[in-house]
Coordinates of C-alpha atoms and ligand atoms in Angstrom, one line a residue:
X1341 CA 9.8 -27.3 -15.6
X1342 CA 6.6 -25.8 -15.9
X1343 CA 6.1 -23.8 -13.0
X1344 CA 6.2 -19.6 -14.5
X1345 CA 9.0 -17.2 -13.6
X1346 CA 7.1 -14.3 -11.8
X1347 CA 9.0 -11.0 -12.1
X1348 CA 8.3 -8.6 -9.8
X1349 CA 9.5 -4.9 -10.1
X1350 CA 10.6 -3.8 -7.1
X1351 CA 12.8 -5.6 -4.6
X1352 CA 11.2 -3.9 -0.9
X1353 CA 9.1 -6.0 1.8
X1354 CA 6.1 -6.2 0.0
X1355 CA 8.8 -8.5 -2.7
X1356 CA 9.9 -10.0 0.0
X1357 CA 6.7 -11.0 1.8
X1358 CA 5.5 -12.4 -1.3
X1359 CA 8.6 -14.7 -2.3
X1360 CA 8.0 -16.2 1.3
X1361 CA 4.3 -16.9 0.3
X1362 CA 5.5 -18.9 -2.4
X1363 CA 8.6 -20.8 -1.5
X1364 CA 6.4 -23.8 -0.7
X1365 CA 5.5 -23.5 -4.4
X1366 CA 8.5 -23.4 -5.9
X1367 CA 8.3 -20.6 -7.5
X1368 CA 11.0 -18.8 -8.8
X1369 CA 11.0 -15.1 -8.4
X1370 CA 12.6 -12.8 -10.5
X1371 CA 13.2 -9.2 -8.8
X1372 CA 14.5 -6.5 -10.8
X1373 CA 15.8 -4.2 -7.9
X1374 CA 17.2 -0.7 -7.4
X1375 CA 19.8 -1.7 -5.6
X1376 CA 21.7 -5.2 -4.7
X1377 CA 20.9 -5.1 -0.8
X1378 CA 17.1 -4.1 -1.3
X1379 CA 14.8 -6.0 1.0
X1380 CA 13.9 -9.1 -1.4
X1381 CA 17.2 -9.2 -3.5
X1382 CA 18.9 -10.7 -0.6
X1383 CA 16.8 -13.4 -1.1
X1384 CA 15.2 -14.1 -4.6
X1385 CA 16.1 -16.9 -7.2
X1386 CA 17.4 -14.2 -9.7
X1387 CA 18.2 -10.6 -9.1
X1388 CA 18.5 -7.8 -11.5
X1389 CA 19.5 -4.6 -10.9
X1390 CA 19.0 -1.9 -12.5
X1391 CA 16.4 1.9 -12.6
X1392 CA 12.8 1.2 -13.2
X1393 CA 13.2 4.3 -15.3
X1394 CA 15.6 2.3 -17.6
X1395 CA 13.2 0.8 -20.7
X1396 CA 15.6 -1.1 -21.9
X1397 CA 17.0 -3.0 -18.7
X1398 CA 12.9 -3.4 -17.9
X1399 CA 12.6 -5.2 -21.1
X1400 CA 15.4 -7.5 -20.6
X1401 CA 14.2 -8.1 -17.3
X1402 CA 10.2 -9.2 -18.7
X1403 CA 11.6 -11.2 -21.7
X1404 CA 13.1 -13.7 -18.7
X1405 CA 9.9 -13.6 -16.8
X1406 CA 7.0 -15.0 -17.6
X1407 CA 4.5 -12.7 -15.6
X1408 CA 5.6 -9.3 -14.3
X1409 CA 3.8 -7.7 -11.5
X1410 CA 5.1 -5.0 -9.8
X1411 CA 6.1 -3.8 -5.5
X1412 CA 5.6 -0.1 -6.0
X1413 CA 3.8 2.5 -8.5
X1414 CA 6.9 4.0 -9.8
X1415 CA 7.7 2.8 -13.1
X1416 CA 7.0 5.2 -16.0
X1417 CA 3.1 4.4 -17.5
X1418 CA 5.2 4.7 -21.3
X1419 CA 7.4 2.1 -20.2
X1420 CA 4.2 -0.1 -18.8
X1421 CA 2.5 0.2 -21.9
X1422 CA 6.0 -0.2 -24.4
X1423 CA 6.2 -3.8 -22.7
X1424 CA 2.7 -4.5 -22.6
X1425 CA 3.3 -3.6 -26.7
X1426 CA 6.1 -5.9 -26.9
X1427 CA 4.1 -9.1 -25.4
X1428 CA 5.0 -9.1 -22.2
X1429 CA 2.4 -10.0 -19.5
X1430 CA 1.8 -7.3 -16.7
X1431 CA -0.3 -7.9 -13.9
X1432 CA -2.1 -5.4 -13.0
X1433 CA -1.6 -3.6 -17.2
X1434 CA -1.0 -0.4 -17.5
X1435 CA -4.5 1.3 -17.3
X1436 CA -5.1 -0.4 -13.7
X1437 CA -1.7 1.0 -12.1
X1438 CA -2.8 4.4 -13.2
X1439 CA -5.1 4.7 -10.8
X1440 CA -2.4 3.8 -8.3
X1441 CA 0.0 5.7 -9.8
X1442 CA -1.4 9.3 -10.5
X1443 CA -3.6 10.2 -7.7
X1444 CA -5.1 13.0 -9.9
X1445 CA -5.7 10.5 -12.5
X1446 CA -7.4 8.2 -9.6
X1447 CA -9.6 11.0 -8.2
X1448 CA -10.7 12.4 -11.4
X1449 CA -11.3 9.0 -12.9
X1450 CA -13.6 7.6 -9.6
X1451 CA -15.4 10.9 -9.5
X1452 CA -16.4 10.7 -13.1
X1453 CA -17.6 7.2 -12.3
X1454 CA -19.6 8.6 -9.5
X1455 CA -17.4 7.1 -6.5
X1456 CA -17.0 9.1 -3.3
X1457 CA -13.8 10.8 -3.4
X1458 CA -12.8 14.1 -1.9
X1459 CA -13.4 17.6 -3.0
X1460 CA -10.2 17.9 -5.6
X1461 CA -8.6 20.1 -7.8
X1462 CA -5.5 20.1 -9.9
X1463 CA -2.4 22.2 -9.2
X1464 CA -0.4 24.5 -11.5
X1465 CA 0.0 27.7 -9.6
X1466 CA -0.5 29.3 -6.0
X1467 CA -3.8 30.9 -7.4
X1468 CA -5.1 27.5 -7.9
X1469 CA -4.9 26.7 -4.5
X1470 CA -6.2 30.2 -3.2
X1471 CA -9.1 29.9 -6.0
X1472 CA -9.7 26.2 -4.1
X1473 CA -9.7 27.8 -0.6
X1474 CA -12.5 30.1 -1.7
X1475 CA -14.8 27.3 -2.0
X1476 CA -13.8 24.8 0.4
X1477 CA -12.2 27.0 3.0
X1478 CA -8.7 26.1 5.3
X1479 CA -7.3 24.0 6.3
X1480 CA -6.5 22.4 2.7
X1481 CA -4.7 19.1 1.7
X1482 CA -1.7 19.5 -0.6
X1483 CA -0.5 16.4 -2.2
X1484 CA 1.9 15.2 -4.7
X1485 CA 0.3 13.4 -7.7
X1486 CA 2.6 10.8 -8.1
X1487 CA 5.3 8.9 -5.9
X1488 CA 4.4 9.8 -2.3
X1489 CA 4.3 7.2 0.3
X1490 CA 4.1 7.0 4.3
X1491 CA 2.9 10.2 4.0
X1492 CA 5.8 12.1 2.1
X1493 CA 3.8 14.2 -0.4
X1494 CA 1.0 15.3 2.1
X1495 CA 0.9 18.7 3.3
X1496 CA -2.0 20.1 5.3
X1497 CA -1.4 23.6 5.0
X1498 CA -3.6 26.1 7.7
X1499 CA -3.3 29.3 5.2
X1500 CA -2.4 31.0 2.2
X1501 CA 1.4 31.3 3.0
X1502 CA 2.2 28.2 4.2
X1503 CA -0.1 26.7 0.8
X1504 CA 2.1 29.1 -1.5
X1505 CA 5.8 28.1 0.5
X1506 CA 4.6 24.3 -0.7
X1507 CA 3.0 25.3 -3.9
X1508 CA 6.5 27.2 -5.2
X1509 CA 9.5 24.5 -3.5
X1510 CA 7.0 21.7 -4.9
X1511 CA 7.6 23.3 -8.5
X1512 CA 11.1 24.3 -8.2
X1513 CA 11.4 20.5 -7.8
X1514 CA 9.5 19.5 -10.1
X1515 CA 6.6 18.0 -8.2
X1516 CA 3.1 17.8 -9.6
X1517 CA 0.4 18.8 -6.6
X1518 CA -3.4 18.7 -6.3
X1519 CA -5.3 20.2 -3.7
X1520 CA -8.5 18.6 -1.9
X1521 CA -10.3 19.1 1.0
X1522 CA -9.3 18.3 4.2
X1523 CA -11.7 15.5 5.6
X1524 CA -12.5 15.5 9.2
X1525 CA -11.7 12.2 9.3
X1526 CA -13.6 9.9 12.1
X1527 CA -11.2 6.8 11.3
X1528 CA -9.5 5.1 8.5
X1529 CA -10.4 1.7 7.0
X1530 CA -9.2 -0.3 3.9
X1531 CA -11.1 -2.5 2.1
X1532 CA -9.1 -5.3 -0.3
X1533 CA -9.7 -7.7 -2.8
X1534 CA -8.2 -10.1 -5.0
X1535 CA -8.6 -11.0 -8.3
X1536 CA -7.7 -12.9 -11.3
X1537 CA -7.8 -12.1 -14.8
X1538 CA -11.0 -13.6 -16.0
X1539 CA -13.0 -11.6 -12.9
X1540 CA -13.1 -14.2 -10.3
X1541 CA -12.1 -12.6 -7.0
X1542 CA -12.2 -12.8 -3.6
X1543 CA -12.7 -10.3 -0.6
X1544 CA -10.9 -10.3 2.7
X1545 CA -12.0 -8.5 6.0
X1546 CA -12.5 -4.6 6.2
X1547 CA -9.4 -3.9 8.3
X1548 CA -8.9 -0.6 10.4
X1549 CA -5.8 1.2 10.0
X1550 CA -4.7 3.9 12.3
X1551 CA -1.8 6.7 11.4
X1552 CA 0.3 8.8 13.2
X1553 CA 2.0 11.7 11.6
X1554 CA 1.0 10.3 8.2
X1555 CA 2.5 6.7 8.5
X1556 CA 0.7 4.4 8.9
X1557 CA 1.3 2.4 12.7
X1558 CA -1.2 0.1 13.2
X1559 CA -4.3 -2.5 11.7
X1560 CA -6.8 -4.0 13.5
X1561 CA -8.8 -6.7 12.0
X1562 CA -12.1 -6.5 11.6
X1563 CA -12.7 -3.2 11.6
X1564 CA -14.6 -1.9 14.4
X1565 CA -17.7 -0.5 12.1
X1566 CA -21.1 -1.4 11.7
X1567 CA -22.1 -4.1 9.4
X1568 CA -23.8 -1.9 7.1
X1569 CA -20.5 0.4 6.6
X1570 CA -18.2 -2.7 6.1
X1571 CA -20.9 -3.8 3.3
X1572 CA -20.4 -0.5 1.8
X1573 CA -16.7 -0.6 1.7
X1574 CA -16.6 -3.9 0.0
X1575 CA -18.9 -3.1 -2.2
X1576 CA -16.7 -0.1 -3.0
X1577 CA -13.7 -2.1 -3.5
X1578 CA -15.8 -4.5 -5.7
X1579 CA -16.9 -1.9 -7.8
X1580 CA -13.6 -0.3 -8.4
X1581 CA -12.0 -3.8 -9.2
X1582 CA -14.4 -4.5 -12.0
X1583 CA -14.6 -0.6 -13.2
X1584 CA -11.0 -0.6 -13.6
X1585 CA -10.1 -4.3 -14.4
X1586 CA -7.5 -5.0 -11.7
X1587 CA -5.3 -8.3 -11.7
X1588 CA -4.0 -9.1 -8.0
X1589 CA -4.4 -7.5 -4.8
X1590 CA -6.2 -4.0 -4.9
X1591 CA -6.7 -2.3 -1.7
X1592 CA -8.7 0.6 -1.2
X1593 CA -8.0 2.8 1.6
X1594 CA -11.0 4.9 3.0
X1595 CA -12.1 7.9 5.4
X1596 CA -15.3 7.4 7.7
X1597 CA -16.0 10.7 8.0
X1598 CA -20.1 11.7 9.3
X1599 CA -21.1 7.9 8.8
X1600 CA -20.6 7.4 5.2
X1601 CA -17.0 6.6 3.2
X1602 CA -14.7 9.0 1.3
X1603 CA -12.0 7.0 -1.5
X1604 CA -8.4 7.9 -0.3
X1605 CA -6.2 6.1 -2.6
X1606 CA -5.7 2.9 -4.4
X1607 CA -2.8 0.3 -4.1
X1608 CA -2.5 -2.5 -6.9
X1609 CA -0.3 -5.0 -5.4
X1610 CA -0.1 -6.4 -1.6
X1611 CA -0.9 -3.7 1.1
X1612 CA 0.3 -3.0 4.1
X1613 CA -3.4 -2.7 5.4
X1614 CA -3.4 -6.5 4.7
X1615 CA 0.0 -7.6 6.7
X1616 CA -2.1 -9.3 9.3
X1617 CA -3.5 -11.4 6.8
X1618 CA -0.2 -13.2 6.5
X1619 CA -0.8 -15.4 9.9
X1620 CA -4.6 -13.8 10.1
X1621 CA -6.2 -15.3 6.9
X1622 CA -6.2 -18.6 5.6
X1623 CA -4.3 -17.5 2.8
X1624 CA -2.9 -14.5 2.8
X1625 CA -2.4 -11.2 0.1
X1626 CA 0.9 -12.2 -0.3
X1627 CA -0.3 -15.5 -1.7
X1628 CA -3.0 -14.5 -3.5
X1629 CA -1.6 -11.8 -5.1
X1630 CA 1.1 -14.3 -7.0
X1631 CA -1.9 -16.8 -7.5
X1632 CA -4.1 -13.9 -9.0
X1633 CA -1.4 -13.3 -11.3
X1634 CA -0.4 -16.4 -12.0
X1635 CA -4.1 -17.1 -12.9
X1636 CA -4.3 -20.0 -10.4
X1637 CA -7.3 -20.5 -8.2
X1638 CA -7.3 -18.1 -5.3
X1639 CA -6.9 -19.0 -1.7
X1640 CA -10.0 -18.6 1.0
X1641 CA -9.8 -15.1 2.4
X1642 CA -11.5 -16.3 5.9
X1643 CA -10.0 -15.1 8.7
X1644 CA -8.3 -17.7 11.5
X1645 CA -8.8 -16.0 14.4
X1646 CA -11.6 -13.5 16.2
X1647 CA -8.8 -10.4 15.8
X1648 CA -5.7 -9.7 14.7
X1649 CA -3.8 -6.7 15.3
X1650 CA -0.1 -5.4 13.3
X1651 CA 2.1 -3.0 14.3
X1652 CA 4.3 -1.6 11.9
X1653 CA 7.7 -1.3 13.5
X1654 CA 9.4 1.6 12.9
X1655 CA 13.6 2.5 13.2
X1656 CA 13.6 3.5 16.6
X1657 CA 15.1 7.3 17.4
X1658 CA 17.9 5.8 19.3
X1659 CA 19.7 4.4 16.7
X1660 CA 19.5 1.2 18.0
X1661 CA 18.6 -2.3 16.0
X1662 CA 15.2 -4.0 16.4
X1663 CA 17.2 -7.3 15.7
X1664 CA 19.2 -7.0 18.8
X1665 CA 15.8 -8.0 20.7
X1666 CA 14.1 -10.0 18.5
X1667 CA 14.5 -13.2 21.3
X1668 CA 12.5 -11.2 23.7
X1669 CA 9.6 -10.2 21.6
X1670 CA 9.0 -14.0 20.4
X1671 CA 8.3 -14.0 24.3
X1672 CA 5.3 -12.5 23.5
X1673 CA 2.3 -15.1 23.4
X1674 CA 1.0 -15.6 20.1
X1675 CA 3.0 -12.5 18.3
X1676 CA 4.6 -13.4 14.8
X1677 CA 7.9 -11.4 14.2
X1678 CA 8.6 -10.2 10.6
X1679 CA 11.3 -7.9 9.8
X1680 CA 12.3 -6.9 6.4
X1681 CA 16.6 -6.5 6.5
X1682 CA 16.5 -2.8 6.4
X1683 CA 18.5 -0.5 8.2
X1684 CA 16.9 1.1 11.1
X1685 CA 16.8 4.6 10.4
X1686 CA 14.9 6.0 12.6
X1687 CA 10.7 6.5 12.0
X1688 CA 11.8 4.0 8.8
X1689 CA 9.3 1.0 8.6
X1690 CA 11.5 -2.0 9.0
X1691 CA 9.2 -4.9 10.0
X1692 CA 5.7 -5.6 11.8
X1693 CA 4.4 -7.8 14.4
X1694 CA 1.2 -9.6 14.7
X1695 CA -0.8 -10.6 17.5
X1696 CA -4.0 -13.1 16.6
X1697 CA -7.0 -13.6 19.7
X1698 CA -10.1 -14.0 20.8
X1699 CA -10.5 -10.7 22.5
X1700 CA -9.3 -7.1 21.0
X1701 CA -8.1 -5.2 23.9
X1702 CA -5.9 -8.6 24.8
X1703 CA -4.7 -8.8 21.2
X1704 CA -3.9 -5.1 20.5
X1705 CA -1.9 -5.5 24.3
X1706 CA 0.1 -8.1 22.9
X1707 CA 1.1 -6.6 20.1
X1708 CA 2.0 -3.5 21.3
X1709 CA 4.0 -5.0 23.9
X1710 CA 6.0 -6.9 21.5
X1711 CA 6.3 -3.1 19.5
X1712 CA 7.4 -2.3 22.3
X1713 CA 10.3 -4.3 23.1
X1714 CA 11.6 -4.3 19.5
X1715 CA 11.3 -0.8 18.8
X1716 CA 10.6 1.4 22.5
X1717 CA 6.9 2.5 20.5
X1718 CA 4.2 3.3 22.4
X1719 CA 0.9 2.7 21.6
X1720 CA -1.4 6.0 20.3
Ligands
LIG907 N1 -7.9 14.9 2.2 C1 -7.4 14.6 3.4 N2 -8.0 15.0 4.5 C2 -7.5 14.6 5.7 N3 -6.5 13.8 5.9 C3 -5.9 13.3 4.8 C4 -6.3 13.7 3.5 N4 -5.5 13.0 2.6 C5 -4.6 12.3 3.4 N5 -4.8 12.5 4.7 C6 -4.1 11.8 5.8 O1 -2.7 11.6 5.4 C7 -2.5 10.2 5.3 C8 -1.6 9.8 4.1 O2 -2.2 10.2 2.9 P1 -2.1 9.4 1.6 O3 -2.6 8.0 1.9 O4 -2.7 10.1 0.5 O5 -0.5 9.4 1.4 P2 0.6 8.4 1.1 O6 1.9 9.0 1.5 O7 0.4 8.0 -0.4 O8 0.3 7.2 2.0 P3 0.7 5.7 2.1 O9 1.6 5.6 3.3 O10 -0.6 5.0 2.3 O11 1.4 5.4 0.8 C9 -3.9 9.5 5.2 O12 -3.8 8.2 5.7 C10 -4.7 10.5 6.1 O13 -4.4 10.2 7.5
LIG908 MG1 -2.2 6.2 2.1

């Protein structure tokens, strides 16, 4: 059989999502987890387990593979580039998942290259912050340079004490910071592509992403902005694919602040500003993201409906199970259910639902309703 092994480090939902994208192409997928349960081992063709920080049981894992992309940021860039040494194909290589994986890297990096990103400076001491504050005033942005997600590894600290309570626990544990400047922030959008190895790419909808304490809760695609300001963020996205040659889905998240677009951060493999596209685009990132690296020809990127509208479901604070009511969301008119076999600890994200529609206020009703029933949230 001809068809490749695609390896993909990392077993969580974004594993998951894409194995489903490809079980129609019989694809086998390889999944080198952290732990036998995770999200996707439950599922894939073949399972290893094993630590991401473990070179050796990575490189047993790529020698059965025959492309290796990846469902997270958190594999040691040594270990990327000792396999990428030793033959082994890695889609996105090691210098693209940099940018994704060391956000003082990414901002450094995108600023040289005269990109928009915030007001930044690396962390080594509590004078660096105060020396930071001087210039750009409070409230200040602390964040962790590698390793943070759904907002762990943010802090927006008001003043000097609470900035030098972070600065110190962050050392004592080890944690690299930077500081930037805290963006007053008029909404968030992402902007995604995909791509393949020789360049050819295509661009899906700027989506709108709302967040609430950090995580984020909700997309609505298109994004509500003027034409102009969706241009720009393609263009954005464009420019950073080709400036740092990614391979597969790259998605670029963004602040609107005073009319013109500030970088956040960069992701180098599906998204989860790009879940809608799953029942909202002809093809979806999941798909495209294993054809990208597959170096097949990509999917069309055209939406299917006028809106489309996710909510990320999170572990409700009652304890209870989501799957206990998934019956009475499908009662929801035109929602698709997805949940990802994780346990519902509560403010966990453990699935999403989307609603498709001609009209936005309907759609974003629909979706919240079905939120709603599987997980009591309420819409922001
Ligand atoms: N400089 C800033 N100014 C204002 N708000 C910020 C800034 N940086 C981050 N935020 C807010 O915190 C959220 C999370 O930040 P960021 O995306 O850097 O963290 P993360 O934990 O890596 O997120 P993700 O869940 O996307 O992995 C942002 O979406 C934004 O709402
Ligand atoms: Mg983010």
């Amino acid at each position: 059989v001809t068809i490749p092994v695609l390896g993909i480090v990392g077993a969580g939902q974004l594993a998951r999502m894409t194995y489903q994208a490809v079980v129609g192409l019989d694809v086998p997928l390889h999944v080198f987890a952290d732990r036998p349960d995770a999200s996707a081992a439950t599922i894939a063709k073949h399972v290893t387990v094993g630590s991401w920080d473990d070179c050796g049981a990575l490189t047993a894992f790529a020698e059965r593979c025959d492309v290796v992309t990846f469902d997270h940021e958190l594999v040691d860039p040594a270990h990327l580039r000792a396999l990428e040494d030793a033959g082994h194909v890695l889609r996105p290589g090691p210098r693209a998942s940099l940018f994704a994986q060391d956000k003082l890297h990414q901002r450094t990096e995108l600023a040289r290259a005269g990109l928009p990103v915030p007001a930044f400076a690396a962390v080594s001491d509590p004078d660096d912050v105060r020396a930071f504050a001087e210039e750009h005033g409070w409230p200040l942005v602390l964040k962790s340079r590698r390793g943070g997600y759904d907002g762990r590894g943010v802090w927006v600290v008001d003043g000097p004490a609470e900035a030098h309570d972070v600065v110190n626990s962050s050392l004592e544990a080890g944690v690299e910071l930077l500081v930037e400047e805290h963006v007053a922030i008029e909404r968030e959008i992402a902007a995604a592509l995909v791509r393949r190895p020789s360049g050819a790419q295509r661009v899906y909808p700027v989506t709108e992403t709302v967040q609430r304490d950090g995580i984020c809760v909700e997309l609505i695609a298109p994004a509500d902005v003027t034409p102009a300001l969706a241009a720009e963020a393609t263009a954005l996205v464009e420019r950073i694919g080709v400036a740092i040659d990614a391979v597969g889905l790259l998605a670029v998240e963004l602040f609107v602040t005073d009319g013109h677009l500030i970088v956040n951060e960069l992701a180098l493999r599906p998204h989860n500003s790009m879940h809608w596209t799953i029942e909202g685009a002809r093809t979806s990132q999941f798909q495209n993201h294993a054809r990208a690296v597959l170096d097949w020809p990509l999917g069309d990127t055209a939406p299917t409906a006028p809106y489309a509208v996710t909510v990320n479901l999170l572990g409700p604070a009652d304890g209870s199970d989501p799957r206990d009511r998934v019956a009475d969301a499908l009662g929801v008119v035109g929602v698709a259910v997805h949940l990802y076999d994780k346990a519902p600890r509560p403010g966990r994200k453990v699935g999403h639902v989307t609603a498709l529609g001609d009209d936005r206020a309907d759609t974003h009703a629909r979706a919240w309703q079905a939120a709603g029933i599987l997980t009591y949230q309420e819409e922001p």
